[in-house]
C-alpha positions as a Python dict, from the first residue, in 0.01 Angstrom:
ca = {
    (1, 'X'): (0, 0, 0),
    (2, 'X'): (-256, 282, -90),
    (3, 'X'): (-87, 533, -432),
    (4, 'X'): (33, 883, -217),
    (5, 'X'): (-88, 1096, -496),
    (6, 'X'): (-4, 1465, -532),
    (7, 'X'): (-278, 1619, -762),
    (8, 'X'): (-204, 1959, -981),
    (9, 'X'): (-511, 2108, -981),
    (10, 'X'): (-641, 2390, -1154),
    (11, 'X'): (-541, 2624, -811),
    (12, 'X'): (-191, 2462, -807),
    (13, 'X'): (-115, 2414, -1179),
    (14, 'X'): (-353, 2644, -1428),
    (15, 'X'): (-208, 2598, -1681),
    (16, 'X'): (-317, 2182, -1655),
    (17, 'X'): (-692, 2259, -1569),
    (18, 'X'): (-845, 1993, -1845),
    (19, 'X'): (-1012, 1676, -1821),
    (20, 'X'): (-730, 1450, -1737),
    (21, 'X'): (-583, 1617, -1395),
    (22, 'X'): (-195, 1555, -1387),
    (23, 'X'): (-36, 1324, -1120),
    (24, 'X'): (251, 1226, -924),
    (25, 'X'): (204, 846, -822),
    (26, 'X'): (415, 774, -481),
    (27, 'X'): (252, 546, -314),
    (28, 'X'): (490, 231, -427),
    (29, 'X'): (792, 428, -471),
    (30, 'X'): (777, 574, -95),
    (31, 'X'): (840, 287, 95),
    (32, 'X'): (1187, 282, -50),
    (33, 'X'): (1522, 463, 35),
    (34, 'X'): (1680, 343, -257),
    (35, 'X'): (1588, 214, -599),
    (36, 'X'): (1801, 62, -818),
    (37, 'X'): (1678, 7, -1190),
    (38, 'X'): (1968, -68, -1383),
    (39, 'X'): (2006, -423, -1536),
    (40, 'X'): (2371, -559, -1533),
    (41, 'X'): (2390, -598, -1861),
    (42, 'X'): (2136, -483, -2122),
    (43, 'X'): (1835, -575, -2101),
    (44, 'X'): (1502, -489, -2171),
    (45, 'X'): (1566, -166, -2382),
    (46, 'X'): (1818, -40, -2064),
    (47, 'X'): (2173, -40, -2084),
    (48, 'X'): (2378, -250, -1845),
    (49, 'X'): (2518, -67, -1520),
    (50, 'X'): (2701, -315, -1369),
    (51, 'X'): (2568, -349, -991),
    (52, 'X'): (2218, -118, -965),
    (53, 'X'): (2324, -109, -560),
    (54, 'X'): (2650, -58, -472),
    (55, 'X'): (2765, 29, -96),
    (56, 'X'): (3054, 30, 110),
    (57, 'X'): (3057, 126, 481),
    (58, 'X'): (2815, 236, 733),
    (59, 'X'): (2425, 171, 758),
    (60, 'X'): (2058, 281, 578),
    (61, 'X'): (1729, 298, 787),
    (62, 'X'): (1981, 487, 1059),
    (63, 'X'): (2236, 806, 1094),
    (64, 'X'): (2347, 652, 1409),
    (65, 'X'): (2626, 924, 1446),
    (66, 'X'): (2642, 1314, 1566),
    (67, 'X'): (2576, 1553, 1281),
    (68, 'X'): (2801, 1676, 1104),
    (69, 'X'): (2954, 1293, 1172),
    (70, 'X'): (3288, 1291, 1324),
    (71, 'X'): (3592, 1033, 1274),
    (72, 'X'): (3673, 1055, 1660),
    (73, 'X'): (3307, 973, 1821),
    (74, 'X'): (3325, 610, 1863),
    (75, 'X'): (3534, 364, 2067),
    (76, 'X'): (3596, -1, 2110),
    (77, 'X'): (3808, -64, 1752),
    (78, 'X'): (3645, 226, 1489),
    (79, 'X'): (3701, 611, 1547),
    (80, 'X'): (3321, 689, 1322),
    (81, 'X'): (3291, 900, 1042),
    (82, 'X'): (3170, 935, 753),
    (83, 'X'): (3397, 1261, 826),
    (84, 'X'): (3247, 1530, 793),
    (85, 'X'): (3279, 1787, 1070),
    (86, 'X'): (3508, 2065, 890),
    (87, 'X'): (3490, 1968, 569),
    (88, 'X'): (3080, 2064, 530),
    (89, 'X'): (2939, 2449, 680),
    (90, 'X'): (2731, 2367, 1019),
    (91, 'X'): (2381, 2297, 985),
    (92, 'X'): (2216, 2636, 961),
    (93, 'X'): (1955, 2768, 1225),
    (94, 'X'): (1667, 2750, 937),
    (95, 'X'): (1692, 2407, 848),
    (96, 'X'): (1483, 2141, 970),
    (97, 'X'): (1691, 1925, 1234),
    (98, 'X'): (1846, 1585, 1129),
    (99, 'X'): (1753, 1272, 1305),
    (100, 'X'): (2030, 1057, 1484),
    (101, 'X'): (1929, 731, 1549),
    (102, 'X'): (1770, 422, 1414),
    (103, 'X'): (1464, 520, 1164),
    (104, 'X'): (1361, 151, 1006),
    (105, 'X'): (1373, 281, 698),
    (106, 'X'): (1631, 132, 467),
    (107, 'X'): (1483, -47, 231),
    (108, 'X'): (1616, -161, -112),
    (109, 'X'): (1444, -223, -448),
    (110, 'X'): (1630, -338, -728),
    (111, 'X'): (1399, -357, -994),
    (112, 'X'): (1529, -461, -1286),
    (113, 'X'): (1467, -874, -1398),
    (114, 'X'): (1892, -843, -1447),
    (115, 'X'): (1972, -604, -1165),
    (116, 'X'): (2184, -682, -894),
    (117, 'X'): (2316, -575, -585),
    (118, 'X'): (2665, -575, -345),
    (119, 'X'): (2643, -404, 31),
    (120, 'X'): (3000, -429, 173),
    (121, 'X'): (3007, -410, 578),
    (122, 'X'): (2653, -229, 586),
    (123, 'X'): (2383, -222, 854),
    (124, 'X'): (2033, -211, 711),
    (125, 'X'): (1765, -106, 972),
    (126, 'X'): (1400, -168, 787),
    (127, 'X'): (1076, -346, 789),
    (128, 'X'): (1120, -481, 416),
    (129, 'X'): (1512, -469, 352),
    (130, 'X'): (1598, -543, 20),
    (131, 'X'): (1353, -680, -234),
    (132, 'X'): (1483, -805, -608),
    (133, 'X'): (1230, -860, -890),
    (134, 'X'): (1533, -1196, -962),
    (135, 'X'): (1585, -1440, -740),
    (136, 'X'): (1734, -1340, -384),
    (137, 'X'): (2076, -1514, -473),
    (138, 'X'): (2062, -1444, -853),
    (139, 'X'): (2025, -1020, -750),
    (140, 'X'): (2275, -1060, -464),
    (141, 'X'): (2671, -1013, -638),
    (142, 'X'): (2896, -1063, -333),
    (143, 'X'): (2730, -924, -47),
    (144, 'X'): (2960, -974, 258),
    (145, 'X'): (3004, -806, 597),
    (146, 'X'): (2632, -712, 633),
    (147, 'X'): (2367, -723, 893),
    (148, 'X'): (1954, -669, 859),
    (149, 'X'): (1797, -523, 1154),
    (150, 'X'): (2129, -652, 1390),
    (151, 'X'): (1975, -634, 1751),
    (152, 'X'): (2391, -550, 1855),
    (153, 'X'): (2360, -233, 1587),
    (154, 'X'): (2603, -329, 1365),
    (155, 'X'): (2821, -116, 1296),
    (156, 'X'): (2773, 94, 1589),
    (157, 'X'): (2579, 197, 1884),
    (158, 'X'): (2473, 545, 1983),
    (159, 'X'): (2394, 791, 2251),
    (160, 'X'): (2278, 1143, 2107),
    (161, 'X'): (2399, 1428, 2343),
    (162, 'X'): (2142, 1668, 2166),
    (163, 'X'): (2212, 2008, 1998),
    (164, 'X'): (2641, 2177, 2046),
    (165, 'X'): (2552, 2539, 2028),
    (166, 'X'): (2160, 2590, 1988),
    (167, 'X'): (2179, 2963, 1950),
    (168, 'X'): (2465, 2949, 1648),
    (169, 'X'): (2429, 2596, 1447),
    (170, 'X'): (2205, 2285, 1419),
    (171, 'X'): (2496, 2069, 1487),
    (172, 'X'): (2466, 1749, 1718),
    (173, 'X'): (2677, 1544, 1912),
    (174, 'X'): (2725, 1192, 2068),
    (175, 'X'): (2907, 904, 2128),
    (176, 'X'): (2860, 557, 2032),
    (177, 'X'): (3080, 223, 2048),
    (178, 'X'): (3244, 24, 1749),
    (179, 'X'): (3041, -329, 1660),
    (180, 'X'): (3231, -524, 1450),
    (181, 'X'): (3098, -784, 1240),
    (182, 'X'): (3210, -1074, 1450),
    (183, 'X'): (2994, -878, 1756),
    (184, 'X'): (2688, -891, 1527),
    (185, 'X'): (2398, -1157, 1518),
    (186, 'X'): (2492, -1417, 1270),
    (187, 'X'): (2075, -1432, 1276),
    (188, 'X'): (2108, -1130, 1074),
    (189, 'X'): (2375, -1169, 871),
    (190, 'X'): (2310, -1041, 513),
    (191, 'X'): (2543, -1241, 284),
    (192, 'X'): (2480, -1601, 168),
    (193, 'X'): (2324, -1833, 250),
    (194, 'X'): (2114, -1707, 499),
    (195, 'X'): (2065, -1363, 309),
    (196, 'X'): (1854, -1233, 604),
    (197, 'X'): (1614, -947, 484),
    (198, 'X'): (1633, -1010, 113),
    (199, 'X'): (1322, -1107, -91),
    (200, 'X'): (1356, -1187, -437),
    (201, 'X'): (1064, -1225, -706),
    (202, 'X'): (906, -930, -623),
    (203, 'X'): (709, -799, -908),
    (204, 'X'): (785, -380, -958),
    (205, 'X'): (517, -352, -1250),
    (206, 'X'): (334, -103, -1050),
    (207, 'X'): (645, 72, -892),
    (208, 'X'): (782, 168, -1253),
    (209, 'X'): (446, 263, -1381),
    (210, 'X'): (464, 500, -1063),
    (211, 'X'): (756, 626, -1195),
    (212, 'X'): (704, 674, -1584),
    (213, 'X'): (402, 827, -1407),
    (214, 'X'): (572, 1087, -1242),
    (215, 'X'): (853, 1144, -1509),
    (216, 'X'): (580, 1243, -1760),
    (217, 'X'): (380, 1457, -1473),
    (218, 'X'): (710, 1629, -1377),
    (219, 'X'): (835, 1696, -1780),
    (220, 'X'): (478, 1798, -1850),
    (221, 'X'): (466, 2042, -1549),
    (222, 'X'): (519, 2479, -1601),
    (223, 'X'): (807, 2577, -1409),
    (224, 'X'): (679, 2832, -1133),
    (225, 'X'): (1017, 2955, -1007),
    (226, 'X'): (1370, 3017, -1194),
    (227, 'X'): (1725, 2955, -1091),
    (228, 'X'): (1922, 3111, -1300),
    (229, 'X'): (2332, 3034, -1218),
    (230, 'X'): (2398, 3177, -1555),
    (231, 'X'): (2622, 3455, -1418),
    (232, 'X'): (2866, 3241, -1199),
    (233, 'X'): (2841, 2939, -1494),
    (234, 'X'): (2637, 2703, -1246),
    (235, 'X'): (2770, 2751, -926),
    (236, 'X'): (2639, 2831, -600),
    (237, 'X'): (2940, 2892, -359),
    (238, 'X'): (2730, 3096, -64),
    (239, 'X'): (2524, 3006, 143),
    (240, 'X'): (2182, 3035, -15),
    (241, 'X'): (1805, 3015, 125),
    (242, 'X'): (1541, 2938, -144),
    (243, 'X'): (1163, 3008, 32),
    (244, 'X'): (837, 2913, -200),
    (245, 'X'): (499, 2931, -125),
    (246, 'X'): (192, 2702, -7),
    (247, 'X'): (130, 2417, -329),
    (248, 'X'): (362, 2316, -628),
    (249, 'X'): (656, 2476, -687),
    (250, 'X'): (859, 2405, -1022),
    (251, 'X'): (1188, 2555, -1017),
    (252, 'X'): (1363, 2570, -1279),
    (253, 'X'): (1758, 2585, -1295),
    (254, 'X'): (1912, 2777, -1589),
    (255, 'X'): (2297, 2762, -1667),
    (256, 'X'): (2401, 2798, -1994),
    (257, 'X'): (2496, 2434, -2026),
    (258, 'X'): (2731, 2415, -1722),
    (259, 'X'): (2682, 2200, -1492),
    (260, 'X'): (2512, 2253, -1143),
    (261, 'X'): (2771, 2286, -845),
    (262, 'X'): (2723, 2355, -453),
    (263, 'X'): (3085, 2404, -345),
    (264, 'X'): (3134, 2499, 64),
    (265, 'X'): (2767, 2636, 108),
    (266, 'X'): (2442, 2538, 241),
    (267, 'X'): (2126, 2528, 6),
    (268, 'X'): (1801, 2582, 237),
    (269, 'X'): (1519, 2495, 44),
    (270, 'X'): (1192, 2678, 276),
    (271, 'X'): (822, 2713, 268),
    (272, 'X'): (499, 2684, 422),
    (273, 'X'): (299, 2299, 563),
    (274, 'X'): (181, 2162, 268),
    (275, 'X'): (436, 2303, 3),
    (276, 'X'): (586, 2072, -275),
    (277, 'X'): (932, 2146, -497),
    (278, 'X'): (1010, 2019, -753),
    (279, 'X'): (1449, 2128, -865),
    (280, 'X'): (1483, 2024, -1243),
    (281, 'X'): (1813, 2032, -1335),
    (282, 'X'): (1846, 2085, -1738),
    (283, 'X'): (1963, 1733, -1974),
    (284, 'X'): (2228, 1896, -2084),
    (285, 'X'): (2379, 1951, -1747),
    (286, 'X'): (2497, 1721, -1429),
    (287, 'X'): (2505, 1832, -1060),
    (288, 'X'): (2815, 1845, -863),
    (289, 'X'): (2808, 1872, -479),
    (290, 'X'): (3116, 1929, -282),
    (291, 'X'): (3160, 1986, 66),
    (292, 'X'): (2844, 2069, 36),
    (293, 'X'): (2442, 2035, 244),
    (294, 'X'): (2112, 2077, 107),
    (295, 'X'): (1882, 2069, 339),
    (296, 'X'): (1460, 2123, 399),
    (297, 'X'): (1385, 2456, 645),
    (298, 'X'): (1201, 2422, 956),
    (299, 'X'): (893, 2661, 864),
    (300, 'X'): (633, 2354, 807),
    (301, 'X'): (758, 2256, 452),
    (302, 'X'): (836, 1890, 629),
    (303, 'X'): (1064, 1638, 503),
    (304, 'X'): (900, 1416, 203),
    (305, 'X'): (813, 1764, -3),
    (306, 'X'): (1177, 1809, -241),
    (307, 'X'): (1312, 1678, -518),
    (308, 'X'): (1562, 1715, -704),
    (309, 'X'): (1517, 1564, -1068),
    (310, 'X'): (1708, 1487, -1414),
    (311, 'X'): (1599, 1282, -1662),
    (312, 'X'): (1919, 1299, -1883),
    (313, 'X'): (1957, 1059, -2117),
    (314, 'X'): (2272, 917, -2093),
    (315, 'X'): (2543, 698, -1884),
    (316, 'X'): (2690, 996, -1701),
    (317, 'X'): (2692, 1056, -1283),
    (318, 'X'): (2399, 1295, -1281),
    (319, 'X'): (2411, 1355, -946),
    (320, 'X'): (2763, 1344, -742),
    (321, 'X'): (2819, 1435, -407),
    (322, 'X'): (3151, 1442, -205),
    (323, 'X'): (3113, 1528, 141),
    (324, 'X'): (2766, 1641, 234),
    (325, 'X'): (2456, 1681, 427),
    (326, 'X'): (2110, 1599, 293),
    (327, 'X'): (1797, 1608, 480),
    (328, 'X'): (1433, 1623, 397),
    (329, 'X'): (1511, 1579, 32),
    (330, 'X'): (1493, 1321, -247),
    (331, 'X'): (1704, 1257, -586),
    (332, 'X'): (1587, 1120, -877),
    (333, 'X'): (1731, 1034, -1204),
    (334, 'X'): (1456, 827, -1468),
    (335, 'X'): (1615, 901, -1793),
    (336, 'X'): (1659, 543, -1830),
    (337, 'X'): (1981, 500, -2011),
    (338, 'X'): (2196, 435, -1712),
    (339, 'X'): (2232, 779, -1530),
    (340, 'X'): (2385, 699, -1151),
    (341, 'X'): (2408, 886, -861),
    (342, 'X'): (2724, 855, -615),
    (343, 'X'): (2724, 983, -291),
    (344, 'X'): (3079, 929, -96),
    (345, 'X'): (3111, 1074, 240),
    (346, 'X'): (2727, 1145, 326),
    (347, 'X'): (2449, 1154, 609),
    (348, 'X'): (2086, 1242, 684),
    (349, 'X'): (1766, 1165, 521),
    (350, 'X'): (1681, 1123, 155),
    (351, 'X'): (1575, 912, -121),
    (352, 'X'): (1777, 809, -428),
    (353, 'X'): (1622, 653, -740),
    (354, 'X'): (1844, 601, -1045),
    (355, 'X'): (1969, 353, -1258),
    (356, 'X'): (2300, 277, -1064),
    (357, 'X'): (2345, 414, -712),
    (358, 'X'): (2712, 404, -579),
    (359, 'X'): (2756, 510, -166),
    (360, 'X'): (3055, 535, 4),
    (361, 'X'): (3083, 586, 388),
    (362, 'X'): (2719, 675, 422),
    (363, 'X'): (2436, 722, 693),
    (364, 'X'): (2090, 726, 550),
    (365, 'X'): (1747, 728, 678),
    (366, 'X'): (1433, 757, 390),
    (367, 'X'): (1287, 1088, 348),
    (368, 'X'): (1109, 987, 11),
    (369, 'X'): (915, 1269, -236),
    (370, 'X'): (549, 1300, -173),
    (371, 'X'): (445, 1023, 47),
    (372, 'X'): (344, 1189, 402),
    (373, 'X'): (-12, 1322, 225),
    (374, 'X'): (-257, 1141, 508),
    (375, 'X'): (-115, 1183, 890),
    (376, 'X'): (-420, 947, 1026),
    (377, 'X'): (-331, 649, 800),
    (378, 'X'): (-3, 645, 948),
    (379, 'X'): (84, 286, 855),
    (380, 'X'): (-24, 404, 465),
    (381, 'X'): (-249, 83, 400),
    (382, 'X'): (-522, 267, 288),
    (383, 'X'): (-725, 234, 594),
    (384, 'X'): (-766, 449, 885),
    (385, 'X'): (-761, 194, 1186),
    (386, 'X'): (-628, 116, 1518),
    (387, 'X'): (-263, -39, 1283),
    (388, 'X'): (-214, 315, 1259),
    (389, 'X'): (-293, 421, 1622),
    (390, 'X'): (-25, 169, 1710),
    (391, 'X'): (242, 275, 1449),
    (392, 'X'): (223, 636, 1526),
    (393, 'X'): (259, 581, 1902),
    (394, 'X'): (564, 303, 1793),
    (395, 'X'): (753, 625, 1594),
    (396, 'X'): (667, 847, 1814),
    (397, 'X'): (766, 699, 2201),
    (398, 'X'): (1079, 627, 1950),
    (399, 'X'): (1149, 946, 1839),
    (400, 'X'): (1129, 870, 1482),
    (401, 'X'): (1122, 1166, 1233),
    (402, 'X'): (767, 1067, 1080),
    (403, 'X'): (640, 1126, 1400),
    (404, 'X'): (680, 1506, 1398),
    (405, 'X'): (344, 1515, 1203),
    (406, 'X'): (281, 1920, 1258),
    (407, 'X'): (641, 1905, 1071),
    (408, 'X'): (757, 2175, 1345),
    (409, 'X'): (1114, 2011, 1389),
    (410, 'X'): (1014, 1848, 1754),
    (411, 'X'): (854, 1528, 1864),
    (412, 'X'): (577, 1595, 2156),
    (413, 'X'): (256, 1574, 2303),
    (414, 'X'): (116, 1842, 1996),
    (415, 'X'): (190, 1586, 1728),
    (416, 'X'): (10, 1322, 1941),
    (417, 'X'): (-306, 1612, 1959),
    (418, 'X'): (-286, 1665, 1605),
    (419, 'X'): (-273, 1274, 1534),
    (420, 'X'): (-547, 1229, 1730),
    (421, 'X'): (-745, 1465, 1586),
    (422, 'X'): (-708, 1351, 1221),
    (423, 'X'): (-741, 978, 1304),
    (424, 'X'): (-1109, 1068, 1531),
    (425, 'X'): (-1223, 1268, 1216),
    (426, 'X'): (-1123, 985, 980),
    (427, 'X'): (-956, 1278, 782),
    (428, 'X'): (-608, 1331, 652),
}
């Protein structure tokens, strides 16, 4: 897969115009939803986390449920959820709006020689599913209850019935039926010893150097933008819109030592096609989301372009979130020394990357930092070809979110145009 790579040049970053222009590698980190790079135990200069994957309920590479998800929209044996309709604000009018469906896009790296993973009654929708740098039964710790690409949609089905109330909130509905694990292929059953979808001895050399890449790019970087929650002690408890300009933003956030919190609000994050963000929340502080959404706007910024990032250097959750929305934005923790991020209670589209990852009742597709930099090589091989010609129409008669290359929150016969136009000019 070609290297995605965002460069900070001197009309982006001045402050880095000098021989050696800085650099965010993406291109092997992209293709993943979630990375795992915890060993169990230590290893390697890491501490031990225990399981580097750990999930429970629901499906990645889909949000097969209305938005905010409901307990009450499915029948046949389940009621849904995760359940989140009253307990998170509606999705605003500004944001970007968040795919239902199946997206493909689930897949799992666990990267560590000693890391291991345990998915408990999860449906993975992908094209790689989960890959281990151990063994495919050494890396898997229990897996039961889980199904790769199930052609029955394990562990539901579902009909989108579009937007509630277009002129006051983003919210979604639909319906869906329960598929229990006894209505799902045994073809793709996850668990041993079949273990559909799981490669093992995959070799994430280049992945982490992508990523001690971009840890040094990011900690290297001027911030652009403050956030300073000094005042109310690191808490944002109103809805707040944050709008940045065309290039790199670095934003960042200033409290005092507290840590961060979204309580009850949405946090828009807004700019213009082609801008980047960059959140870094301080080492000395964690970031607490409850009840909660942060989500990317629908003015062109698109839905690969935020992160949030912490490279604290210790055991702690550095990111937690209890009921929320994310969508068109990624979370990273690199301080290697065994930082998690939890999510219980959770839908949309994102990308997590941290030692140990803990999800609870979640719906994820992959809306990974960075990657979407070349719209005619669609298929990101490095080529521009007729693959790609085929991909794009594949995501696009689909309705899949990558398809809404002009990034203006619809999928039509203007992305095709612009498509088109990229892939004829051999341009991105």
């Amino acid at each position: 897969m070609r290297s995605a790579t965002l460069w900070f040049t001197c009309a982006l970053a001045p402050a880095f115009c000098h021989a050696n222009a800085q650099t965010i590698e993406t291109g092997n980190t992209g293709q993943y939803l979630l990375i795992g790079m915890g060993p169990v135990n230590d290893f390697g200069g890491r501490p031990g986390v225990g399981q580097a994957v750990n999930m429970n309920n629901f499906e990645l590479g889909a949000n097969k449920a209305p938005v905010p998800s409901t307990s009450s929209f499915l029948t046949g044996g389940s009621s849904g959820g995760p359940g989140l309709l009253g307990n998170v604000p509606n999705i605003p009018l500004n944001a970007a709006p968040i795919f239902s469906g199946v997206c493909g896009d689930g897949n799992i790296a666990i990267t560590s020689g000693r890391g291991v993973y345990n998915l408990q009654d999860v449906g993975v929708y992908a094209d790689l599913g989960v890959h281990a740098a151990q063994s495919a039964s050494a890396a898997d710790a229990g897996t039961q209850n889980s199904f790769f690409n199930d052609p029955h949609f394990f562990p539901n089905t579902f009909t989108s019935t579009g937007f509630i109330n277009p002129l006051v909130n983003g919210n979604t509905g639909g319906f869906g039926v329960f598929v229990g694990p006894g209505a799902a292929s045994p073809s793709s059953r996850m668990a041993a010893p079949l273990r559909a979808g799981v490669t093992g001895g995959v070799d994430f050399n280049p992945l982490m150097g992508d990523i001690a890449a971009t840890r040094a790019a990011i900690n290297a970087l001027p911030a652009t933008m403050i956030l300073d929650l000094r005042p109310s002690g690191g808490v944002i408890s109103s809805h707040r819109l944050i709008t940045v300009p065309a290039g790199i933003s670095v934003i960042d956030v200033l409290t005092n030592g507290s840590d961060v919190s979204l309580n009850n609000a949405n946090l828009v994050i807004d700019g213009p096609d082609g801008a980047r963000v960059i959140v870094r929340i301080p080492r000395n502080a964690k970031m607490n989301i409850s009840n909660g959404n942060i989500l990317a706007g629908k003015s062109g910024i698109g839905l690969n372009a935020i992160l949030f990032y912490s490279d604290r250097l210790d055991n702690a959750q550095h990111f937690n979130f209890n009921n929320s929305i994310v969508n068109g934005v990624a979370f990273w923790s690199v301080g290697a020394r065994g930082g998690s991020i939890t999510f219980n209670n959770a839908q949309g589209c994102t990308q997590i990357v941290a030692d140990k990852i803990v999800l609870n009742d979640v719906r994820f597709c992959r809306c990974a930092f960075g990657t979407s930099v070349c719209i005619s090589d669609f298929n990101g091989d490095g080529g521009i070809d007729g693959a790609d010609v085929q991909a794009f129409f594949e995501a696009w008669e689909n309705g899949l979110p990558e398809a809404d290359v002009n990034q203006d929150g619809g999928i039509d016969g203007q992305d095709a145009q612009e498509f088109f136009n990229a892939w004829k000019a051999g341009s991105c």
